[in-house]
Amino acid sequence: AQRVTQPEKLLSVFKGAPVELKCNYSYSGSPELFWYVQYSRQRLQLLLRHISRESIKGFTADLNKGETSFHLKKPFAQEEDSAMYYCALGGGSNYKLTFGKGTLLTVNP
Amino acid sequence: KAGVTQTPRYLIKTRGQQVTLSCSPISGHRSVSWYQQTPGQGLQFLFEYFSETQRNKGNFPGRFSGRQFSNSRSEMNVSTLELGDSALYLCASSLVGQGANTEAFFGQGTRLTVV
């Protein structure tokens, strides 16, 4: 069974502070991990995926298979980063994403 | 290019009724998935269609069904509505299927309220 855990429902930081949104997963196969973001009054959209190893809007995430984690990090948070962040797990040919319950990030001025 | 379009945006239905929701994917996308989003359960997978074939189904009762047409547009139907079916229903499209390291593009959702 696929499972994604985001332990923090709410995370509040000040502008310029580092931020880390935690994500742990459970999956017996080869995982495909994603971070999706939903800004206020916008639709859910892809932020980044582990296979791309890219940095988007200053965010990075590293897949740690040993710890089954895919934490999202940014060294200096900006107010425009305030949003709902979802970690998602896909895998193999089951053609679905399993989402965590999300973390609401608030970046205070 | 136009994004994923879901209609209607809002629906109010009475218990026991049935409802049909529609999703038009991005042009060229052949995979359409549906998710139910509620405050308590978050985003839960309903089903996925590719070229008119259902390839996967989530853990929902048989009252929830869907289909995909030859133009890749998809509909989902919920029969005998219950209060607990009140939720935001999201549709997502992708080229070949979600989780295959391809990006899923989401619609804005249909907000269903069952009274």
Coordinates of C-alpha atoms in Angstrom, one line a residue:
Chain A
A1 CA 0.0 0.0 0.0
Q2 CA 1.1 3.6 -0.7
R3 CA 1.1 6.1 2.2
V4 CA 2.4 9.6 2.5
T5 CA 2.8 11.4 5.8
Q6 CA 3.2 15.1 6.3
P7 CA 3.5 15.5 10.1
E8 CA 2.9 19.3 10.2
K9 CA -0.5 20.6 9.3
L10 CA 0.7 24.2 9.9
L11 CA 4.1 25.8 9.7
S12 CA 4.8 29.4 10.3
V13 CA 8.2 31.1 9.7
F14 CA 9.5 34.6 9.3
K15 CA 10.6 36.0 6.0
G16 CA 14.2 35.2 5.4
A17 CA 14.2 32.2 7.7
P18 CA 14.9 28.7 6.4
V19 CA 12.0 26.4 5.9
E20 CA 11.7 22.6 5.8
L21 CA 8.4 20.8 5.1
K22 CA 8.6 17.2 6.0
C23 CA 7.3 14.3 4.0
N24 CA 7.7 10.6 4.7
Y25 CA 6.4 7.8 2.5
S26 CA 5.7 4.1 2.5
Y27 CA 5.9 2.1 -0.7
S28 CA 7.3 -1.3 -1.5
G29 CA 8.3 -0.5 -5.1
S30 CA 10.4 2.2 -6.7
P31 CA 8.8 5.5 -5.6
E32 CA 8.2 8.6 -7.7
L33 CA 7.9 11.7 -5.4
F34 CA 6.4 15.1 -6.1
W35 CA 5.7 18.3 -4.3
Y36 CA 2.5 20.1 -5.4
V37 CA 1.6 23.6 -4.2
Q38 CA -1.7 25.5 -4.0
Y39 CA -1.5 29.2 -3.7
S40 CA -4.6 31.1 -2.4
R41 CA -7.4 30.9 -5.0
Q42 CA -5.3 29.1 -7.5
R43 CA -5.4 25.5 -8.7
L44 CA -3.0 22.8 -7.5
Q45 CA 0.2 22.8 -9.5
L46 CA 3.4 20.9 -9.6
L47 CA 6.3 22.5 -7.7
L48 CA 9.0 19.8 -8.3
R49 CA 9.6 16.1 -8.7
H50 CA 12.5 14.1 -7.4
I51 CA 13.7 12.7 -10.7
S52 CA 14.4 16.2 -12.1
R53 CA 16.7 17.1 -9.2
E54 CA 15.9 20.8 -9.9
S55 CA 15.4 23.8 -7.8
I56 CA 12.1 25.7 -8.4
K57 CA 11.5 29.1 -6.8
G58 CA 14.5 28.3 -4.5
F59 CA 13.0 25.1 -3.2
T60 CA 14.8 21.7 -3.3
A61 CA 13.9 18.2 -2.2
D62 CA 16.1 15.2 -2.0
L63 CA 14.8 11.7 -2.0
N64 CA 16.2 9.7 0.9
K65 CA 15.3 6.0 0.3
G66 CA 16.9 4.9 3.5
E67 CA 14.8 7.2 5.6
T68 CA 11.9 7.0 3.1
S69 CA 11.7 10.8 3.1
F70 CA 11.3 13.6 0.6
H71 CA 11.6 16.8 2.6
L72 CA 11.1 20.2 0.9
K73 CA 13.6 22.9 1.8
K74 CA 14.3 26.5 1.1
P75 CA 17.1 28.5 2.7
F76 CA 15.3 31.9 2.8
A77 CA 11.6 31.9 2.9
Q78 CA 9.6 34.7 1.1
E79 CA 6.1 35.9 1.8
E80 CA 5.0 34.7 -1.6
D81 CA 5.8 31.2 -0.5
S82 CA 2.8 31.2 1.7
A83 CA 0.6 28.3 0.4
M84 CA -0.6 24.8 0.9
Y85 CA 2.1 22.2 0.1
Y86 CA 1.3 18.6 -0.7
C87 CA 3.7 15.8 -1.0
A88 CA 2.6 13.1 -3.5
L89 CA 3.7 9.6 -4.2
G90 CA 3.4 7.7 -7.5
G91 CA 4.8 4.5 -8.5
G92 CA 5.0 1.9 -11.2
S93 CA 2.0 1.5 -13.5
N94 CA -0.8 2.2 -11.0
Y95 CA -1.4 5.6 -12.6
K96 CA -2.3 7.4 -9.4
L97 CA -0.9 9.8 -6.9
T98 CA -1.2 9.3 -3.2
F99 CA -1.2 12.6 -1.4
G100 CA -0.2 13.6 2.1
K101 CA -2.7 15.7 4.0
G102 CA -0.7 18.9 3.2
T103 CA 1.1 21.5 5.2
L104 CA -0.1 25.1 5.3
L105 CA 3.0 27.3 5.2
T106 CA 2.7 30.9 6.4
V107 CA 5.6 33.2 5.9
N108 CA 5.3 36.3 8.1
P109 CA 6.8 39.7 7.2
Chain B
K1 CA -2.9 26.5 -24.2
A2 CA -6.1 26.1 -22.3
G3 CA -5.9 24.4 -18.9
V4 CA -8.1 21.6 -17.5
T5 CA -11.7 22.7 -17.4
Q6 CA -14.2 21.4 -14.9
T7 CA -17.9 22.1 -15.1
P8 CA -19.9 23.0 -13.2
R9 CA -17.9 24.9 -10.6
Y10 CA -20.6 24.6 -7.9
L11 CA -23.4 22.2 -7.3
I12 CA -26.0 21.7 -4.6
K13 CA -27.9 18.5 -4.6
T14 CA -30.3 16.7 -2.3
R15 CA -29.6 13.4 -0.6
G16 CA -30.6 10.5 -2.8
Q17 CA -30.1 12.4 -6.1
Q18 CA -27.4 11.7 -8.6
V19 CA -24.9 14.1 -10.1
T20 CA -22.6 14.2 -13.1
L21 CA -19.4 16.2 -13.2
S22 CA -17.4 17.0 -16.4
C23 CA -13.8 17.4 -17.1
S24 CA -12.1 18.6 -20.3
P25 CA -8.3 17.8 -20.2
I26 CA -5.5 19.8 -21.8
S27 CA -5.4 19.2 -25.6
G28 CA -3.3 16.1 -26.3
H29 CA -3.6 14.6 -22.8
R30 CA -5.0 11.2 -22.8
S31 CA -5.0 10.4 -19.1
V32 CA -7.6 11.8 -16.8
S33 CA -7.8 11.2 -13.1
W34 CA -10.4 12.2 -10.5
Y35 CA -9.8 13.0 -6.8
Q36 CA -12.1 13.8 -3.9
Q37 CA -10.8 16.5 -1.5
T38 CA -12.3 16.9 1.9
P39 CA -11.0 18.6 5.0
G40 CA -10.8 15.4 7.0
Q41 CA -9.4 13.0 4.4
G42 CA -7.5 15.3 2.1
L43 CA -7.0 14.3 -1.5
Q44 CA -8.2 10.8 -2.3
F45 CA -7.9 9.1 -5.6
L46 CA -11.1 8.0 -7.3
F47 CA -10.1 6.6 -10.7
E48 CA -8.0 7.1 -13.8
Y49 CA -8.8 6.8 -17.4
F50 CA -6.6 6.5 -20.4
S51 CA -7.9 6.2 -24.0
E52 CA -11.4 5.4 -22.7
T53 CA -10.2 2.6 -20.4
Q54 CA -10.2 2.7 -16.6
R55 CA -6.8 1.7 -15.5
N56 CA -7.1 2.1 -11.8
K57 CA -9.8 2.7 -9.2
G58 CA -9.6 4.0 -5.7
N59 CA -11.3 2.6 -2.6
F60 CA -14.8 4.2 -3.1
P61 CA -18.2 2.6 -3.3
G62 CA -19.8 1.6 -6.5
R63 CA -22.0 4.7 -6.4
F64 CA -19.0 6.5 -7.8
S65 CA -18.4 5.8 -11.5
G66 CA -16.7 7.5 -14.4
R67 CA -16.1 7.3 -18.1
Q68 CA -13.9 8.8 -20.7
F69 CA -14.9 9.7 -24.3
S70 CA -12.9 9.4 -27.5
N71 CA -11.9 13.0 -27.3
S72 CA -10.5 12.4 -23.8
R73 CA -13.1 14.3 -22.0
S74 CA -14.3 12.6 -18.9
E75 CA -17.3 12.5 -16.7
M76 CA -17.8 11.2 -13.2
N77 CA -21.2 10.2 -11.7
V78 CA -22.2 9.8 -8.2
S79 CA -25.6 8.1 -7.6
T80 CA -27.7 8.1 -4.5
L81 CA -25.9 11.0 -3.0
E82 CA -25.1 11.0 0.7
L83 CA -24.2 13.9 3.0
G84 CA -20.6 12.6 3.2
D85 CA -20.2 13.0 -0.6
S86 CA -20.0 16.8 -0.1
A87 CA -16.5 17.7 -1.2
L88 CA -14.3 19.3 -3.8
Y89 CA -13.9 17.0 -6.8
L90 CA -10.7 17.6 -8.7
C91 CA -9.8 16.4 -12.2
A92 CA -6.3 16.1 -13.4
S93 CA -4.9 15.4 -16.8
S94 CA -1.5 14.2 -18.0
L95 CA 0.1 12.9 -21.2
V96 CA 0.4 9.3 -20.3
G97 CA -0.6 8.9 -16.7
Q98 CA 0.2 10.3 -13.3
G99 CA 3.0 8.9 -11.3
A100 CA 5.0 8.1 -14.4
N101 CA 7.2 11.1 -13.5
T102 CA 4.9 13.2 -15.7
E103 CA 3.3 16.4 -14.5
A104 CA -0.4 16.2 -13.6
F105 CA -2.4 19.4 -14.4
F106 CA -5.3 20.0 -12.2
G107 CA -8.6 21.7 -12.8
Q108 CA -10.1 24.2 -10.4
G109 CA -12.6 21.6 -9.2
T110 CA -16.3 21.2 -8.7
R111 CA -17.6 22.0 -5.3
L112 CA -20.5 19.6 -4.5
T113 CA -22.7 20.2 -1.6
V114 CA -25.2 17.6 -0.6
V115 CA -28.1 18.8 1.6

